[in-house]
mmCIF file with all atom_site columns, C-alpha atoms in Angstrom:
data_model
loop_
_atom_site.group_PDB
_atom_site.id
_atom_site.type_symbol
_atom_site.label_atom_id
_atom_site.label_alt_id
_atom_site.label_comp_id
_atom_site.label_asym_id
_atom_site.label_entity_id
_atom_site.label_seq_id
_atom_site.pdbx_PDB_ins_code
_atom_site.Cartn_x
_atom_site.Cartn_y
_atom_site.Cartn_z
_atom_site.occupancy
_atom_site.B_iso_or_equiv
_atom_site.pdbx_formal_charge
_atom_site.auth_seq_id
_atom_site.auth_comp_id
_atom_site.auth_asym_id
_atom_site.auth_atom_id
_atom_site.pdbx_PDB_model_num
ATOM 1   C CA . UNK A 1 1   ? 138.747 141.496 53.240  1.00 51.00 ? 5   UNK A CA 1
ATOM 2   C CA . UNK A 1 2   ? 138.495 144.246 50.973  1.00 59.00 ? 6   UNK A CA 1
ATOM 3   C CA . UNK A 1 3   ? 139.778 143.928 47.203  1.00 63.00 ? 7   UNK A CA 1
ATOM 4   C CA . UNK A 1 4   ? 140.278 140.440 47.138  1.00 64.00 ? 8   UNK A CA 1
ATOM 5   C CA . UNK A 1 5   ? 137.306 137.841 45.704  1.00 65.00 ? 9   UNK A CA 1
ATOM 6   C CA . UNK A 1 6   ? 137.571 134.401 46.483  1.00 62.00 ? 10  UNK A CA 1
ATOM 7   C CA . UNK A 1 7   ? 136.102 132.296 44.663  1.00 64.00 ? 11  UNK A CA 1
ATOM 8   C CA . UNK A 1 8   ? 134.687 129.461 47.581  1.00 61.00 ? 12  UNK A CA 1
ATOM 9   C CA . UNK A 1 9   ? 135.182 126.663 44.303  1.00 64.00 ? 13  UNK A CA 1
ATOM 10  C CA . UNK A 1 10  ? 138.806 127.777 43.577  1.00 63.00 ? 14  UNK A CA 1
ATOM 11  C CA . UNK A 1 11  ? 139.858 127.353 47.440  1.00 58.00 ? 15  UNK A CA 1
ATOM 12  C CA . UNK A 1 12  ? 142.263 124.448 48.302  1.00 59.00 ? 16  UNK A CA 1
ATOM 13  C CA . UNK A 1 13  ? 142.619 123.087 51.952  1.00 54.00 ? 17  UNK A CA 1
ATOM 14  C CA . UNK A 1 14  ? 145.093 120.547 52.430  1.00 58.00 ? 18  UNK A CA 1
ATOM 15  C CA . UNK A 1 15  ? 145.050 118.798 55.285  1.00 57.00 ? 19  UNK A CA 1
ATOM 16  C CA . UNK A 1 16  ? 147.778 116.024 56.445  1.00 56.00 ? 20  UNK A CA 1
ATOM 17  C CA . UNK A 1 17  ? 146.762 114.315 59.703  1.00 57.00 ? 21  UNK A CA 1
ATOM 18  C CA . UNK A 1 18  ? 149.926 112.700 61.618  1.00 53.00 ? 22  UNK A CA 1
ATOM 19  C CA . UNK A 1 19  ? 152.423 114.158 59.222  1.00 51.00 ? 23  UNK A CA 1
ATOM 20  C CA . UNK A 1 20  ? 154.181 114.659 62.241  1.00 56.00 ? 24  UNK A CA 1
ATOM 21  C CA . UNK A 1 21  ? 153.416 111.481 64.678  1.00 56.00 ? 25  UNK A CA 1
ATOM 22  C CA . UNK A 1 22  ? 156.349 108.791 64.954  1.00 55.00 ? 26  UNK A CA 1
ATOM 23  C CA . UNK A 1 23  ? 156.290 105.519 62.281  1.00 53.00 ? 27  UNK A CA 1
ATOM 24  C CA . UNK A 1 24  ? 157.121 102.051 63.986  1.00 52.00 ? 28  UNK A CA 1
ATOM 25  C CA . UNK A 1 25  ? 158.948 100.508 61.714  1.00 52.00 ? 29  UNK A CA 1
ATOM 26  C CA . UNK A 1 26  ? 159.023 96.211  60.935  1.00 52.00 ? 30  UNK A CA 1
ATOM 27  C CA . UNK A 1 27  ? 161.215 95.421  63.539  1.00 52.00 ? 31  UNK A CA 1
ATOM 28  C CA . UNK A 1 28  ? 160.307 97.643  66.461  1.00 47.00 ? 32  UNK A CA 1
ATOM 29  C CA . UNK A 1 29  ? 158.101 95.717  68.992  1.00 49.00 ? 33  UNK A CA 1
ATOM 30  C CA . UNK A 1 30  ? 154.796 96.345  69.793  1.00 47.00 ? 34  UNK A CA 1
ATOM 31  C CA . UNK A 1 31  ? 154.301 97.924  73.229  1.00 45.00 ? 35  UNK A CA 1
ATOM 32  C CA . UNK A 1 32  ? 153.171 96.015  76.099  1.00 43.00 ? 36  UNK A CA 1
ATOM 33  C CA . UNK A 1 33  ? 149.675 97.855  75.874  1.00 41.00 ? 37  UNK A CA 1
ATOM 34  C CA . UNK A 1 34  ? 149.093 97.137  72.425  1.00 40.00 ? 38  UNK A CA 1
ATOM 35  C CA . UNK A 1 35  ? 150.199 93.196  72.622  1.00 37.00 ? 39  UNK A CA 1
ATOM 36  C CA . UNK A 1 36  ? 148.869 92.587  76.115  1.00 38.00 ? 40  UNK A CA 1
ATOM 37  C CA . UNK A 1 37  ? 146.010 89.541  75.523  1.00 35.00 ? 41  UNK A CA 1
ATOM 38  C CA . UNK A 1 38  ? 144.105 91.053  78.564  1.00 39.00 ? 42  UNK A CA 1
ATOM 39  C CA . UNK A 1 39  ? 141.873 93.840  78.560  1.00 41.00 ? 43  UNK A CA 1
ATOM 40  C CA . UNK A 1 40  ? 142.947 96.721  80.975  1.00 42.00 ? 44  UNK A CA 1
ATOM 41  C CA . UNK A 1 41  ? 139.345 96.484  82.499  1.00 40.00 ? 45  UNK A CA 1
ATOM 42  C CA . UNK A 1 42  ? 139.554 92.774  83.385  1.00 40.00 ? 46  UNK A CA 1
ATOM 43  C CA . UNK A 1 43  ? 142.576 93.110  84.993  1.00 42.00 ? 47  UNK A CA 1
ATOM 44  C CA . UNK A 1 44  ? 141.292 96.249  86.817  1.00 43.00 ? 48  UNK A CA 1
ATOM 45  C CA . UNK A 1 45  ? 137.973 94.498  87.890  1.00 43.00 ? 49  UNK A CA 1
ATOM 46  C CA . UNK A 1 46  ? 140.086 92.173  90.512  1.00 45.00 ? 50  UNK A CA 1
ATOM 47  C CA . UNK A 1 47  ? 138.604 93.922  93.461  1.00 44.00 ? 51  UNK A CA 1
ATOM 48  C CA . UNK A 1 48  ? 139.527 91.278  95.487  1.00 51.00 ? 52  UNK A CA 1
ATOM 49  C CA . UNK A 1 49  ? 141.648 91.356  98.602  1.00 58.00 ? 53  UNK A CA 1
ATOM 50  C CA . UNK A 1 50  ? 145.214 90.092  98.478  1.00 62.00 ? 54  UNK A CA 1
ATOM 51  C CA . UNK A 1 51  ? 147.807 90.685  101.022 1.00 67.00 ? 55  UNK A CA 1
ATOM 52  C CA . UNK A 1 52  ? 149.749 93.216  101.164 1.00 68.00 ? 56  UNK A CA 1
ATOM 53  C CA . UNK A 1 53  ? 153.065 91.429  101.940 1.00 70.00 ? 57  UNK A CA 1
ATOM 54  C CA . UNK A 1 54  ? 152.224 89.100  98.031  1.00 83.00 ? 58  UNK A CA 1
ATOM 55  C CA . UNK A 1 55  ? 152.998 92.375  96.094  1.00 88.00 ? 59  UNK A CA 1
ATOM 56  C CA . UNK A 1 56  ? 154.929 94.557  98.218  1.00 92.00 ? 60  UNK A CA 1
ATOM 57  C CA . UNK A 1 57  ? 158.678 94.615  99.259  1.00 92.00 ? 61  UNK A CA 1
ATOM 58  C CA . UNK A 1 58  ? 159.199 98.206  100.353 1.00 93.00 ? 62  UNK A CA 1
ATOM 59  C CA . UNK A 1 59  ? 156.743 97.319  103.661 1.00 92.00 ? 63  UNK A CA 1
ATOM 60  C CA . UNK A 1 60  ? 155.332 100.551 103.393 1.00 93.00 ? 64  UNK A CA 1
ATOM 61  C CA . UNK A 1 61  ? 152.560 99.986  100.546 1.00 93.00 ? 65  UNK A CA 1
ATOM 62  C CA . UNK A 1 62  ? 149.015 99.912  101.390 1.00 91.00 ? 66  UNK A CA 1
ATOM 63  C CA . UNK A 1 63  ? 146.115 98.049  100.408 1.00 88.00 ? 67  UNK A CA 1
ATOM 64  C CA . UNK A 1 64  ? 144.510 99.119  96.867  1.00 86.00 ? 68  UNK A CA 1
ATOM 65  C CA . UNK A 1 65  ? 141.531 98.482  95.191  1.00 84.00 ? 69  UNK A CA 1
ATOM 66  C CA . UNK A 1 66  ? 142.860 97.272  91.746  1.00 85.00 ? 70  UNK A CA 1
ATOM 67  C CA . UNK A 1 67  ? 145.426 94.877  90.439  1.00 85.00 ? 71  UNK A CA 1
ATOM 68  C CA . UNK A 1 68  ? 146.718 97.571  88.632  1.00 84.00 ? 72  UNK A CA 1
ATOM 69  C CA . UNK A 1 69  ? 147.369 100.313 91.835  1.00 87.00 ? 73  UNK A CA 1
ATOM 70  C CA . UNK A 1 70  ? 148.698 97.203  93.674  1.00 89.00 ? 74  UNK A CA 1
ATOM 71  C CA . UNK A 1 71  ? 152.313 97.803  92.578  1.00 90.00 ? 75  UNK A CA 1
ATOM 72  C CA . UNK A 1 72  ? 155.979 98.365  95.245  1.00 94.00 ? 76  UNK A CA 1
ATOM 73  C CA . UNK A 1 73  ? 158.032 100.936 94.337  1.00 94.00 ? 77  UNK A CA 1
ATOM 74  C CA . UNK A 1 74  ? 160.515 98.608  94.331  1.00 93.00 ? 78  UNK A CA 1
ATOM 75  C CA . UNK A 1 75  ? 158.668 96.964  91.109  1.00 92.00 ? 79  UNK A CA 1
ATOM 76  C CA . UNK A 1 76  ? 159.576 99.741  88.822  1.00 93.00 ? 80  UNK A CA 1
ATOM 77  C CA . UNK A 1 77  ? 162.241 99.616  86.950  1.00 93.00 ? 81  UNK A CA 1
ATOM 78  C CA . UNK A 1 78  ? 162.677 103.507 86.851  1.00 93.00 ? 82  UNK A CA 1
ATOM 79  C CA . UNK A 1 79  ? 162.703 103.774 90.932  1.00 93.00 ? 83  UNK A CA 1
ATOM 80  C CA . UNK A 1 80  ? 165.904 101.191 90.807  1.00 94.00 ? 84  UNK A CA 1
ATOM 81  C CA . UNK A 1 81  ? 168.382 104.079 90.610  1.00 94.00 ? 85  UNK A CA 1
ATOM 82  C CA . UNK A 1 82  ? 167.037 106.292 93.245  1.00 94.00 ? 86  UNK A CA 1
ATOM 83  C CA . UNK A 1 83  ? 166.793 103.032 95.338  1.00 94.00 ? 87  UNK A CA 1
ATOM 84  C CA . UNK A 1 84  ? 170.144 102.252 94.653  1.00 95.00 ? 88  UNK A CA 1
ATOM 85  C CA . UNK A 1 85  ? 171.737 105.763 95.543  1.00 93.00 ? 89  UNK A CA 1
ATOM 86  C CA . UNK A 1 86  ? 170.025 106.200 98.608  1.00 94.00 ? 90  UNK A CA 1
ATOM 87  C CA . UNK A 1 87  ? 170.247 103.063 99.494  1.00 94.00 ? 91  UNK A CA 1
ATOM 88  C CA . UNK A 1 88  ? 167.501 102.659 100.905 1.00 96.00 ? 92  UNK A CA 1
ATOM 89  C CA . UNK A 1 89  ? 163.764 100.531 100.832 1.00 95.00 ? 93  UNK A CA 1
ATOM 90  C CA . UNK A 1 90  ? 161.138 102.376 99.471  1.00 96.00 ? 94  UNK A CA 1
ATOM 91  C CA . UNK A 1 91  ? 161.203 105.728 97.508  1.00 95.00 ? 95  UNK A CA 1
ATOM 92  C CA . UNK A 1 92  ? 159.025 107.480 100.279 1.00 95.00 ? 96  UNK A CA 1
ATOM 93  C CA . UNK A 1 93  ? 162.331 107.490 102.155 1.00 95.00 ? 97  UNK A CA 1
ATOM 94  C CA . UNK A 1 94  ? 164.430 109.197 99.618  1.00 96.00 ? 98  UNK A CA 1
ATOM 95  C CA . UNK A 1 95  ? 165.330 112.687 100.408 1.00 96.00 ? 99  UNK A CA 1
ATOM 96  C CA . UNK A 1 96  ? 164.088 114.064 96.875  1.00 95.00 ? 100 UNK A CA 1
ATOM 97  C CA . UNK A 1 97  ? 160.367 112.582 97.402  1.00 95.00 ? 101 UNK A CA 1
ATOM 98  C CA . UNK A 1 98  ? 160.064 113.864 100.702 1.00 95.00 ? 102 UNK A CA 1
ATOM 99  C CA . UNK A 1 99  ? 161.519 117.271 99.835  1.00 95.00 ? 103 UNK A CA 1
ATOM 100 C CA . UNK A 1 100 ? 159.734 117.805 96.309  1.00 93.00 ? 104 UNK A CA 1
ATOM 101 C CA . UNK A 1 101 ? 156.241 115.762 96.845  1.00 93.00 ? 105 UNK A CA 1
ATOM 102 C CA . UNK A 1 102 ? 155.522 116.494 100.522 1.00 94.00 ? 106 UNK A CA 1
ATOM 103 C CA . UNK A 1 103 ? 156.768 119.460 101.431 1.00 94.00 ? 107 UNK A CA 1
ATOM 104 C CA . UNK A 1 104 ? 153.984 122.060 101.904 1.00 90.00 ? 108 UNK A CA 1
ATOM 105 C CA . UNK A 1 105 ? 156.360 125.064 100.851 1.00 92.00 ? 109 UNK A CA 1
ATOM 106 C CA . UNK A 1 106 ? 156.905 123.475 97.788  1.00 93.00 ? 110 UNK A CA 1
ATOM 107 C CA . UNK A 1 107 ? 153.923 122.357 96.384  1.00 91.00 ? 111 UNK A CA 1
ATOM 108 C CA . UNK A 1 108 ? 152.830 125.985 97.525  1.00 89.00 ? 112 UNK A CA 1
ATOM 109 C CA . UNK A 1 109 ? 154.864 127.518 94.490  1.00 90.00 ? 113 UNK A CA 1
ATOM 110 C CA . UNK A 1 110 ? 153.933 124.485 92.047  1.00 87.00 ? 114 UNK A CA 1
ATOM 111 C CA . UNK A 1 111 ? 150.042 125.450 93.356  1.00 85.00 ? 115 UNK A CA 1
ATOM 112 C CA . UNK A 1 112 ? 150.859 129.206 91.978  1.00 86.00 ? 116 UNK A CA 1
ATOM 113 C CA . UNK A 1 113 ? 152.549 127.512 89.039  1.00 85.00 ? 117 UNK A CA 1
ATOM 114 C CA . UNK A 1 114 ? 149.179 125.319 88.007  1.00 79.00 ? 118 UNK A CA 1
ATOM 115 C CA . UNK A 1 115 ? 147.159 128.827 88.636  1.00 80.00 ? 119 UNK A CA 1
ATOM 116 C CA . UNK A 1 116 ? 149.151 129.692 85.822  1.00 80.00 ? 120 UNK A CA 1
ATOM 117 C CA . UNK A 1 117 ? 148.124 127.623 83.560  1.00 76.00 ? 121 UNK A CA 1
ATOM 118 C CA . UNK A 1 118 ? 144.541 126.548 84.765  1.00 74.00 ? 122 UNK A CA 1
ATOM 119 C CA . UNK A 1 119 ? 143.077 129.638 85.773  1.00 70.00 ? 123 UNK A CA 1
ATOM 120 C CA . UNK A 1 120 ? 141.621 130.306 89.615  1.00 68.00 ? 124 UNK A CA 1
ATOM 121 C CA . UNK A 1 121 ? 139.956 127.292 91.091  1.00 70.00 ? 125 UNK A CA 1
ATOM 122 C CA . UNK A 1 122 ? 136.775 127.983 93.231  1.00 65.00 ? 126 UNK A CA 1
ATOM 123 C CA . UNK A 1 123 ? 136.043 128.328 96.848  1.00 64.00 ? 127 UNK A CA 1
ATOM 124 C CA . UNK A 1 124 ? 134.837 125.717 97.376  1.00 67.00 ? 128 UNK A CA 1
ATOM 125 C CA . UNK A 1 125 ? 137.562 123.538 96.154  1.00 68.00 ? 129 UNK A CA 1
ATOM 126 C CA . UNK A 1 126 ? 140.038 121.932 98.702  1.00 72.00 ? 130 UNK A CA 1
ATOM 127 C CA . UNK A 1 127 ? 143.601 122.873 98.876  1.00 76.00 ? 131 UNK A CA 1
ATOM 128 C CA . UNK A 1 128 ? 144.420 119.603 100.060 1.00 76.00 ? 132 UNK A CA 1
ATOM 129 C CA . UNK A 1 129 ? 142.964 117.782 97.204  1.00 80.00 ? 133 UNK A CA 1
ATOM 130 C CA . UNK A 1 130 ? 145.081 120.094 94.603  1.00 84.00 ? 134 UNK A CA 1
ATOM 131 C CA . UNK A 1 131 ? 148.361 120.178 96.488  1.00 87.00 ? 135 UNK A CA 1
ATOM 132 C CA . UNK A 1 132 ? 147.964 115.780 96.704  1.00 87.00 ? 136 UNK A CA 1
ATOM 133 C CA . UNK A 1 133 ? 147.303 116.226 92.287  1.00 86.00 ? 137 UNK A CA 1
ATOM 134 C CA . UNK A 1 134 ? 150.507 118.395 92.054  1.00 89.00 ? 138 UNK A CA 1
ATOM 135 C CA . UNK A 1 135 ? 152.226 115.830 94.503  1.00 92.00 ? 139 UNK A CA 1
ATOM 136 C CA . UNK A 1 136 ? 151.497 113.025 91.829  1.00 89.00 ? 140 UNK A CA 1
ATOM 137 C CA . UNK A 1 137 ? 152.543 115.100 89.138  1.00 88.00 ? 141 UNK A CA 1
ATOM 138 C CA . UNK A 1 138 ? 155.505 115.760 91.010  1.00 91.00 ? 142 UNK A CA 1
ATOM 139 C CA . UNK A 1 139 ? 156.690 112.517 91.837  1.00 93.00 ? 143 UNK A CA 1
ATOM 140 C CA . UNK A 1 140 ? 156.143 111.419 88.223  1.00 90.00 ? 144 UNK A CA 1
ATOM 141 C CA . UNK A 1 141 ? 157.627 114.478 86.691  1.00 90.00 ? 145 UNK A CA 1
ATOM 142 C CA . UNK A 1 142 ? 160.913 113.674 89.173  1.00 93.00 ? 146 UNK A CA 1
ATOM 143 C CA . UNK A 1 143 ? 161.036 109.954 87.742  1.00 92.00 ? 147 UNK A CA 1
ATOM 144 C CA . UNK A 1 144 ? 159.603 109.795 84.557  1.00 89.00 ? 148 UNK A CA 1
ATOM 145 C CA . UNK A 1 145 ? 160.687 113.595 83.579  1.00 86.00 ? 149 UNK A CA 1
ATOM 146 C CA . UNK A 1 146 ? 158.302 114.686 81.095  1.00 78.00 ? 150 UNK A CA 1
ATOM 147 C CA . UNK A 1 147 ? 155.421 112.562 80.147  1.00 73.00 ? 151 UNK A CA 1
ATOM 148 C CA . UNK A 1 148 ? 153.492 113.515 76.852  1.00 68.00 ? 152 UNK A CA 1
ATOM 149 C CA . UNK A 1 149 ? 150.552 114.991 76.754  1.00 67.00 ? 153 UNK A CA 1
ATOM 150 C CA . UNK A 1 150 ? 147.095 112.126 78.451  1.00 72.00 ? 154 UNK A CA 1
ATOM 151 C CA . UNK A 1 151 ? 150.197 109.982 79.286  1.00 77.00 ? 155 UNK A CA 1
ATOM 152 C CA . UNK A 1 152 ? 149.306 108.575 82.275  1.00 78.00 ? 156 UNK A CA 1
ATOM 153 C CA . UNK A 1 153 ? 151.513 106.453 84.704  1.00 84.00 ? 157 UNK A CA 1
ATOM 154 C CA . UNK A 1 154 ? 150.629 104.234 87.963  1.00 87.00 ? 158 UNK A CA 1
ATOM 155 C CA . UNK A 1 155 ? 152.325 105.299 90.988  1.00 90.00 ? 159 UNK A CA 1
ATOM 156 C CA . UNK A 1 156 ? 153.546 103.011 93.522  1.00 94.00 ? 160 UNK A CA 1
ATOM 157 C CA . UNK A 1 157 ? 150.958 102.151 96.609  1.00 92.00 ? 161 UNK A CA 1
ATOM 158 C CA . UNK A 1 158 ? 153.558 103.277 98.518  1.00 94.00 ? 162 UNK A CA 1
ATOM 159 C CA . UNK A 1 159 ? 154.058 107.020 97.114  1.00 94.00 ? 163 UNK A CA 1
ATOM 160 C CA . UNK A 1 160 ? 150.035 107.255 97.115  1.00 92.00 ? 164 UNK A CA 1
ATOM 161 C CA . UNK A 1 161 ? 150.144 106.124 100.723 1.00 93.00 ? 165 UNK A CA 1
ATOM 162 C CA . UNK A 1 162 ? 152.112 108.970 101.710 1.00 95.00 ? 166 UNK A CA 1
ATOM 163 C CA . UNK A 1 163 ? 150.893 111.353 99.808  1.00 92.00 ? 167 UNK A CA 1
ATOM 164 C CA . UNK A 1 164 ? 147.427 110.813 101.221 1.00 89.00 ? 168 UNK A CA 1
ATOM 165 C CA . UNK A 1 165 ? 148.513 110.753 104.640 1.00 91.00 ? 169 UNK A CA 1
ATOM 166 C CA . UNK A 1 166 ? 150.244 114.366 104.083 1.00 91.00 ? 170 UNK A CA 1
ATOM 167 C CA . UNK A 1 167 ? 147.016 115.971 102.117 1.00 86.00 ? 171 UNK A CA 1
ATOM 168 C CA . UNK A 1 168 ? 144.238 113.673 103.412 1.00 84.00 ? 172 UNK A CA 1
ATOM 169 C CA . UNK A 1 169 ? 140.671 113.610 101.448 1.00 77.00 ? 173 UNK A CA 1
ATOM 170 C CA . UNK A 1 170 ? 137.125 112.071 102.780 1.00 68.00 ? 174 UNK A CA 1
ATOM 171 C CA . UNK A 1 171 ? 137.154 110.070 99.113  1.00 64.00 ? 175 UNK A CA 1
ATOM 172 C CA . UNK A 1 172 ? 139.665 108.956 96.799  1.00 61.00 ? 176 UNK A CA 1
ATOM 173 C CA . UNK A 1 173 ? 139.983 108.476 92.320  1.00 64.00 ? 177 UNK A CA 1
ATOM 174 C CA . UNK A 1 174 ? 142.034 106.356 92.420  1.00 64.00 ? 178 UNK A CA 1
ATOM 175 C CA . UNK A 1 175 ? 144.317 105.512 89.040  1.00 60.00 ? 179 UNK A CA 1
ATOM 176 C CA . UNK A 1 176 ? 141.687 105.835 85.933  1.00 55.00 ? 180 UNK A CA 1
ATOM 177 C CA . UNK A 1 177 ? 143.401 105.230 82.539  1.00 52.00 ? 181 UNK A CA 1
ATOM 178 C CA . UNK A 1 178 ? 142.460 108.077 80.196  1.00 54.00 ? 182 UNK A CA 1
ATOM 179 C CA . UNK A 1 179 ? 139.447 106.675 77.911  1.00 54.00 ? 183 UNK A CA 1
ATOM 180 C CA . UNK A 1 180 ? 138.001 105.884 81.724  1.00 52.00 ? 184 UNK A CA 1
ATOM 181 C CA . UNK A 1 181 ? 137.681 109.818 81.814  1.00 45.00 ? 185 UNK A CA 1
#
């Protein structure tokens, strides 16, 4: 800038990483990721099959690969209330999942929404594989509300179930926890 000499020496940066992050204080609790014994990856390596009807009490959930996708609705604390309400089952059957995570018009404007914010996708991308992404983001927006930013959440084998049968693929991710990325 003109009229003004800076001297590089005389120049002060201050920098203050997580001035603004959260403090756990004494007697909070760890979370259950940072006291679990078990590595994520050892529990996710159990490739084996187990029966559906061991894990599952909705009887709508589908075989998964990992111990960790191999969770019921009915298993999450946070689906209890919808559950209840409805009464019914399994959260596929509740008027609000079918309505906001299947329905084509609706992921339609979320699809225009994510355009928004990601830019255009390319040609040869699949609609089907976006509009199942915004159905996951969906469903966990509707139960979890907002998650914070690479917050990631499982979602019930049930809930992937459908929402692959509505916007089918030829292959599949699958739940990856972020650092997996």
């Amino acid at each position: 800038m003109a009229g003004i000499d800076l001297n590089p020496d005389e120049i002060q940066f201050i920098v203050q990483p997580y001035q603004f992050e959260p403090h756990r204080g004494p007697e909070q609790p760890l979370s259950s990721s940072e006291s679990s014994s078990e590595s994520d990856s050892e529990r996710d390596s159990d490739i084996d099959d187990v029966a559906t009807d061991e894990w599952c009490t909705c009887n709508n959930c589908v075989a998964m690969p990992t111990a960790t996708e191999r969770r019921c609705c009915q298993s999450f604390a946070v689906c209890q209330p919808k559950l209840d309400e409805a009464t019914i089952t399994c959260i596929t059957m509740h008027e609000a999942f079918q309505v906001n995570c299947l329905n084509h018009h609706v992921l339609e404007l979320s699809f225009y929404e994510y355009l928004d914010y990601n830019g255009p996708i390319g040609d040869e991308e699949p609609v089907h594989e976006l509009y199942r992404y915004i159905a996951y983001r969906r469903y966990t927006r509707w139960l979890w509300h907002r998650l914070g930013k690479k917050t990631r959440k499982v979602i019930p084998s049930c809930v992937v179930s459908a929402i692959r049968t509505r916007f089918p693929s030829d292959e599949y991710t699958g739940f990856r926890y972020l650092r997996d990325y």
